Backbone as CSV, one residue per row, in Angstrom:
resi,resn,N_x,N_y,N_z,CA_x,CA_y,CA_z,C_x,C_y,C_z
1,MET,0.843,-1.189,0.000,0.000,0.000,0.000,0.879,1.240,0.000
2,ILE,0.592,2.156,-0.888,1.296,3.431,-0.958,0.485,4.467,-0.205
3,ARG,1.156,5.199,0.636,0.556,6.359,1.294,1.622,7.447,1.227
4,ASN,1.496,8.323,0.259,2.473,9.369,0.008,1.816,10.695,0.352
5,ILE,2.398,11.432,1.299,1.779,12.664,1.798,2.732,13.841,1.617
6,HIS,2.194,14.922,1.072,2.902,16.202,0.989,1.987,17.228,1.636
7,GLU,2.512,17.981,2.587,1.702,18.988,3.271,2.560,20.202,3.564
8,ARG,1.960,21.376,3.415,2.668,22.620,3.687,1.735,23.570,4.397
9,THR,2.235,24.239,5.430,1.495,25.317,6.078,1.682,26.556,5.222
10,ILE,0.554,27.172,4.883,0.533,28.351,4.027,0.080,29.534,4.891
11,GLN,0.787,30.638,4.805,0.453,31.816,5.616,-0.697,32.603,4.990
12,ALA,-1.852,31.947,4.927,-3.073,32.565,4.397,-4.251,31.767,4.934
13,PRO,-5.394,32.402,5.081,-6.576,31.677,5.561,-6.998,30.578,4.585
14,ALA,-7.707,29.604,5.106,-8.159,28.464,4.305,-8.970,28.902,3.087
15,ALA,-9.772,29.946,3.221,-10.596,30.404,2.090,-9.721,30.831,0.912
16,ARG,-8.604,31.490,1.185,-7.694,31.949,0.117,-7.020,30.757,-0.552
17,VAL,-6.547,29.812,0.233,-5.895,28.622,-0.324,-6.927,27.769,-1.073
18,GLY,-8.145,27.713,-0.556,-9.220,26.986,-1.232,-9.538,27.561,-2.598
19,GLU,-9.441,28.887,-2.748,-9.644,29.523,-4.058,-8.605,29.023,-5.055
20,LEU,-7.368,28.869,-4.603,-6.310,28.347,-5.475,-6.623,26.915,-5.895
21,LEU,-7.036,26.103,-4.935,-7.353,24.707,-5.225,-8.489,24.604,-6.231
22,ASP,-9.500,25.433,-6.098,-10.648,25.385,-7.006,-10.262,25.681,-8.457
23,LYS,-9.136,26.351,-8.670,-8.699,26.724,-10.013,-7.603,25.809,-10.555
24,VAL,-7.268,24.726,-9.853,-6.113,23.905,-10.200,-6.156,23.349,-11.621
25,ALA,-7.344,23.141,-12.180,-7.461,22.575,-13.529,-7.787,23.624,-14.585
26,ILE,-7.720,24.896,-14.232,-7.983,25.979,-15.187,-6.648,26.429,-15.768
27,ALA,-6.588,26.558,-17.088,-5.355,26.999,-17.750,-4.875,28.311,-17.146
28,GLY,-3.575,28.402,-16.893,-2.984,29.614,-16.349,-3.140,29.788,-14.857
29,ASN,-3.637,28.754,-14.154,-3.811,28.884,-12.703,-2.456,29.041,-12.023
30,PRO,-2.416,29.718,-10.881,-1.136,29.947,-10.208,-0.618,28.745,-9.408
31,LEU,-1.404,27.703,-9.263,-1.024,26.579,-8.399,-0.227,25.507,-9.142
32,TRP,-0.733,25.022,-10.271,-0.104,23.902,-10.980,1.178,24.384,-11.666
33,PRO,2.309,23.694,-11.456,3.597,24.138,-12.007,3.766,23.794,-13.493
34,THR,2.992,24.456,-14.360,3.007,24.138,-15.792,4.271,24.594,-16.509
35,GLU,5.085,25.407,-15.860,6.321,25.814,-16.535,7.259,24.619,-16.742
36,LYS,7.090,23.560,-15.964,7.929,22.362,-16.112,7.125,21.099,-16.378
37,TRP,5.858,21.084,-16.002,5.079,19.843,-16.039,3.898,19.963,-16.987
38,PRO,3.444,18.823,-17.527,2.213,18.882,-18.325,1.071,19.420,-17.458
39,PRO,0.191,20.240,-18.031,-0.888,20.817,-17.229,-1.897,19.769,-16.774
40,LEU,-2.550,20.048,-15.666,-3.677,19.232,-15.219,-4.869,19.723,-16.035
41,GLU,-5.424,18.854,-16.855,-6.548,19.215,-17.721,-7.706,18.262,-17.499
42,LEU,-8.898,18.813,-17.421,-10.115,18.011,-17.273,-11.035,18.289,-18.451
43,ASP,-11.998,17.401,-18.674,-12.928,17.554,-19.793,-14.041,18.559,-19.509
44,GLY,-13.995,19.208,-18.398,-14.972,20.217,-18.015,-14.500,20.868,-16.732
45,PRO,-15.360,21.647,-16.083,-14.974,22.266,-14.818,-14.680,21.214,-13.745
46,LEU,-13.894,21.617,-12.765,-13.609,20.738,-11.637,-14.920,20.401,-10.944
47,ALA,-15.287,19.123,-11.006,-16.544,18.649,-10.425,-16.509,17.129,-10.429
48,GLU,-17.322,16.519,-9.583,-17.422,15.059,-9.607,-17.774,14.607,-11.008
49,GLY,-17.060,13.593,-11.480,-17.298,13.044,-12.808,-16.391,13.601,-13.884
50,ALA,-15.725,14.741,-13.627,-14.801,15.296,-14.618,-13.631,14.344,-14.788
51,THR,-13.220,14.113,-16.035,-12.099,13.211,-16.299,-10.976,13.977,-16.980
52,GLY,-9.776,13.467,-16.821,-8.604,14.076,-17.433,-7.360,13.595,-16.744
53,GLY,-6.433,14.511,-16.511,-5.192,14.156,-15.848,-4.087,15.102,-16.249
54,HIS,-2.857,14.629,-16.084,-1.682,15.389,-16.498,-0.691,14.405,-17.111
55,GLY,-0.225,14.725,-18.298,0.650,13.805,-19.012,-0.061,12.481,-19.239
56,SER,0.631,11.387,-18.934,0.042,10.049,-19.112,-0.688,9.557,-17.868
57,THR,-0.774,10.384,-16.840,-1.482,10.030,-15.611,-2.934,10.500,-15.737
58,LEU,-3.857,9.535,-15.826,-5.259,9.852,-16.050,-6.099,9.476,-14.841
59,TYR,-7.160,10.270,-14.611,-8.016,10.039,-13.454,-9.361,10.710,-13.633
60,THR,-10.260,10.411,-12.697,-11.596,10.999,-12.659,-11.786,11.654,-11.298
61,CYS,-12.417,12.829,-11.284,-12.747,13.475,-10.014,-13.912,12.704,-9.398
62,THR,-13.696,12.121,-8.234,-14.722,11.304,-7.582,-15.319,11.963,-6.346
63,ALA,-14.758,13.082,-5.918,-15.336,13.852,-4.805,-14.807,15.277,-4.901
64,TYR,-15.678,16.229,-4.592,-15.270,17.629,-4.646,-16.131,18.453,-3.700
65,ARG,-15.468,19.142,-2.779,-16.096,20.139,-1.916,-15.356,21.446,-2.176
66,PRO,-15.987,22.367,-2.893,-15.301,23.606,-3.282,-14.569,24.271,-2.106
67,GLY,-13.322,24.646,-2.401,-12.511,25.344,-1.419,-11.953,24.476,-0.310
68,GLU,-12.272,23.169,-0.326,-11.852,22.306,0.785,-11.165,21.008,0.375
69,PHE,-11.724,20.320,-0.636,-11.295,18.944,-0.859,-11.565,18.517,-2.303
70,VAL,-10.589,17.825,-2.896,-10.754,17.219,-4.219,-10.154,15.820,-4.159
71,GLU,-10.914,14.852,-4.667,-10.417,13.475,-4.765,-10.451,13.052,-6.222
72,PHE,-9.341,12.502,-6.675,-9.240,11.933,-8.015,-8.959,10.446,-7.873
73,THR,-9.633,9.638,-8.684,-9.396,8.191,-8.709,-8.695,7.858,-10.018
74,PHE,-7.577,7.142,-9.907,-6.813,6.779,-11.091,-7.657,5.931,-12.036
75,THR,-7.482,6.159,-13.339,-8.196,5.416,-14.374,-7.738,3.958,-14.361
76,PRO,-8.678,3.015,-14.463,-8.284,1.597,-14.528,-7.252,1.376,-15.635
77,GLY,-6.265,0.549,-15.328,-5.186,0.280,-16.267,-3.916,1.053,-15.969
78,PHE,-4.025,2.098,-15.125,-2.834,2.849,-14.730,-2.002,1.985,-13.784
79,LEU,-0.758,2.338,-13.572,0.142,1.561,-12.718,-0.257,1.581,-11.248
80,LEU,-1.087,2.549,-10.861,-1.575,2.639,-9.491,-3.089,2.490,-9.492
81,GLU,-3.601,1.833,-8.467,-5.042,1.691,-8.293,-5.410,2.333,-6.966
82,GLY,-6.128,3.445,-7.032,-6.502,4.149,-5.808,-6.784,5.602,-6.103
83,THR,-6.491,6.468,-5.128,-6.839,7.876,-5.230,-5.669,8.794,-4.903
84,HIS,-5.828,10.025,-5.347,-4.985,11.094,-4.814,-5.905,12.261,-4.513
85,THR,-5.638,12.918,-3.395,-6.518,13.968,-2.905,-5.734,15.238,-2.597
86,PHE,-6.448,16.348,-2.674,-5.970,17.636,-2.172,-6.952,18.054,-1.096
87,GLU,-6.420,18.585,0.014,-7.286,19.044,1.097,-6.726,20.333,1.681
88,VAL,-7.606,21.286,1.931,-7.240,22.537,2.599,-7.717,22.418,4.036
89,ILE,-6.800,22.634,4.977,-7.107,22.484,6.393,-6.919,23.846,7.066
90,GLY,-8.000,24.420,7.590,-7.949,25.733,8.223,-7.247,25.700,9.558
91,LYS,-6.420,26.720,9.784,-5.703,26.864,11.054,-5.693,28.333,11.468
92,GLY,-6.855,28.986,11.418,-6.934,30.412,11.763,-6.422,31.269,10.634
93,THR,-5.379,32.066,10.897,-4.844,32.954,9.863,-3.936,32.229,8.877
94,SER,-3.599,30.988,9.176,-2.843,30.172,8.229,-3.667,28.920,7.927
95,SER,-3.181,28.130,7.011,-3.868,26.889,6.667,-2.835,25.907,6.142
96,ALA,-3.261,24.689,5.945,-2.375,23.682,5.375,-2.987,23.194,4.074
97,LEU,-2.134,22.946,3.107,-2.546,22.311,1.868,-1.881,20.940,1.863
98,ARG,-2.708,19.912,1.779,-2.216,18.529,1.871,-2.599,17.768,0.612
99,HIS,-1.658,16.970,0.113,-1.907,16.052,-1.006,-1.546,14.655,-0.530
100,VAL,-2.433,13.701,-0.792,-2.206,12.315,-0.360,-2.495,11.374,-1.520
101,ILE,-1.549,10.494,-1.800,-1.827,9.355,-2.677,-2.062,8.173,-1.755
102,SER,-3.167,7.493,-1.966,-3.501,6.272,-1.240,-3.843,5.239,-2.313
103,ALA,-2.904,4.324,-2.564,-3.073,3.425,-3.704,-2.294,2.132,-3.521
104,GLU,-2.635,1.197,-4.366,-1.898,-0.057,-4.499,-1.206,-0.024,-5.851
105,THR,-0.022,-0.622,-5.923,0.622,-0.747,-7.226,-0.008,-1.934,-7.960
106,ARG,-0.041,-1.847,-9.284,-0.614,-2.909,-10.100,0.523,-3.722,-10.702
107,GLY,0.734,-4.923,-10.158,1.741,-5.826,-10.696,3.157,-5.345,-10.467
108,VAL,4.085,-6.081,-11.068,5.503,-5.763,-10.940,5.803,-4.427,-11.609
109,SER,5.168,-4.163,-12.772,5.436,-2.902,-13.471,4.977,-1.698,-12.638
110,GLY,3.850,-1.841,-11.940,3.389,-0.763,-11.075,4.321,-0.544,-9.900
111,PHE,4.742,-1.639,-9.283,5.654,-1.556,-8.142,6.965,-0.890,-8.548
112,LEU,7.572,-1.399,-9.624,8.841,-0.833,-10.073,8.661,0.592,-10.584
113,GLY,7.578,0.813,-11.342,7.321,2.154,-11.866,7.197,3.187,-10.763
114,TRP,6.434,2.846,-9.708,6.264,3.779,-8.590,7.589,4.058,-7.909
115,HIS,8.302,3.005,-7.524,9.507,3.184,-6.718,10.686,3.757,-7.504
116,LEU,10.788,3.418,-8.787,11.953,3.860,-9.549,11.749,5.195,-10.268
117,ALA,10.522,5.498,-10.687,10.338,6.694,-11.508,9.202,7.595,-11.040
118,ILE,8.022,7.039,-10.841,6.862,7.886,-10.562,7.039,8.667,-9.269
119,ARG,7.438,8.006,-8.202,7.521,8.710,-6.909,8.486,9.894,-6.931
120,PRO,9.727,9.730,-7.426,10.607,10.910,-7.415,10.059,12.071,-8.237
121,LEU,9.433,11.769,-9.387,8.859,12.827,-10.212,7.634,13.443,-9.534
122,HIS,6.785,12.591,-8.975,5.602,13.061,-8.249,6.005,13.974,-7.089
123,ASP,7.002,13.552,-6.323,7.446,14.350,-5.179,7.935,15.726,-5.630
124,ALA,8.688,15.787,-6.732,9.182,17.067,-7.241,8.019,17.952,-7.693
125,LEU,7.061,17.387,-8.430,5.904,18.157,-8.889,5.128,18.714,-7.702
126,LEU,4.875,17.874,-6.701,4.065,18.331,-5.554,4.772,19.399,-4.738
127,GLU,6.072,19.285,-4.559,6.790,20.316,-3.809,6.778,21.642,-4.571
128,GLU,6.848,21.586,-5.903,6.744,22.819,-6.688,5.333,23.400,-6.603
129,LEU,4.321,22.550,-6.609,2.945,23.014,-6.449,2.789,23.725,-5.100
130,LEU,3.349,23.165,-4.056,3.260,23.792,-2.731,4.047,25.105,-2.692
131,ASP,5.199,25.151,-3.373,5.933,26.416,-3.505,5.045,27.458,-4.182
132,ASN,4.351,27.041,-5.255,3.471,27.965,-5.980,2.340,28.472,-5.096
133,ALA,1.808,27.612,-4.242,0.732,28.037,-3.329,1.239,29.145,-2.410
134,GLU,2.421,28.970,-1.862,2.973,30.001,-0.979,3.242,31.298,-1.744
135,THR,3.791,31.165,-2.940,4.077,32.339,-3.761,2.790,33.085,-4.116
136,ALA,1.733,32.352,-4.451,0.460,32.960,-4.860,-0.195,33.791,-3.762
137,VAL,0.079,33.446,-2.499,-0.509,34.222,-1.397,0.472,35.269,-0.855
138,GLY,1.612,35.443,-1.531,2.551,36.496,-1.159,3.593,36.091,-0.143
139,ALA,3.824,34.802,0.016,4.833,34.330,0.970,5.775,33.353,0.271
140,PRO,6.569,33.838,-0.711,7.402,32.916,-1.479,8.388,32.154,-0.596
141,PRO,8.458,30.842,-0.779,9.363,30.018,0.015,10.742,29.941,-0.632
142,ALA,11.675,29.325,0.070,12.923,28.937,-0.580,12.536,27.829,-1.560
143,PRO,12.887,27.950,-2.843,12.442,26.961,-3.818,12.913,25.549,-3.480
144,TYR,12.054,24.599,-3.807,12.362,23.182,-3.611,13.569,22.808,-4.453
145,ARG,14.506,22.088,-3.873,15.686,21.625,-4.608,15.491,20.161,-4.963
146,TRP,15.450,19.883,-6.236,15.216,18.523,-6.721,16.407,17.619,-6.417
147,PRO,16.154,16.404,-5.942,17.238,15.430,-5.812,17.757,15.055,-7.212
148,LEU,18.999,14.611,-7.297,19.613,14.254,-8.575,18.764,13.233,-9.342
149,ARG,18.263,12.216,-8.657,17.459,11.182,-9.322,16.218,11.786,-9.984
150,ALA,15.553,12.714,-9.321,14.372,13.356,-9.897,14.762,14.179,-11.120
151,ARG,15.909,14.870,-11.072,16.348,15.656,-12.227,16.627,14.761,-13.432
152,LEU,17.307,13.642,-13.217,17.600,12.708,-14.311,16.321,12.117,-14.895
153,LEU,15.389,11.714,-14.030,14.126,11.152,-14.506,13.313,12.190,-15.262
154,TYR,13.310,13.422,-14.774,12.572,14.502,-15.435,13.086,14.686,-16.855
155,TRP,14.403,14.792,-17.013,14.966,14.999,-18.344,14.704,13.799,-19.248
156,THR,14.707,12.610,-18.692,14.467,11.407,-19.492,13.012,11.285,-19.912
157,PHE,12.086,11.438,-18.979,10.684,11.161,-19.269,9.868,12.385,-19.665
158,VAL,10.089,13.518,-19.039,9.259,14.684,-19.308,9.833,15.503,-20.451
159,LYS,11.079,15.908,-20.354,11.677,16.757,-21.378,11.848,16.030,-22.712
160,LEU,12.239,14.761,-22.668,12.429,14.002,-23.902,11.147,13.327,-24.378
161,GLY,10.092,13.413,-23.557,8.786,12.873,-23.944,8.722,11.356,-24.023
162,LEU,9.445,10.686,-23.145,9.444,9.225,-23.167,8.410,8.605,-22.237
163,ASP,7.476,9.406,-21.719,6.474,8.837,-20.812,5.348,8.168,-21.560
């Protein structure tokens, strides 16, 4: 079982961070790091039943509470079977933005794919997304520094288009 969690305290109220989350699938949104990654695109507005994904990672929105919570379920046939969620957690004048993957790998290819390639790339994307959240509310962080393995995988799969 995979349980991969990324969480950051953002120096802004939950309502402000929730506004960012609600726009995550809109072109030009300030949250998704499209300068390096394929955009998160859906076949319609962010809502239950919307389908899409980013790059070769496809999913369906299976739960949505505006400004608070989004759940995506991976499309059958993907290397992972399960969900990934975004949640905004209010903490007074600050809040937390949390992303969780809760999934099983599918077969040997899923297991190897997750551990050797998907996880390092996923971790880099999510840390950049969290950096963008802080920047969007006026509290730019020290930028995330990618581990060497993530940089090599990025150039191999994303930049060269081998995904």
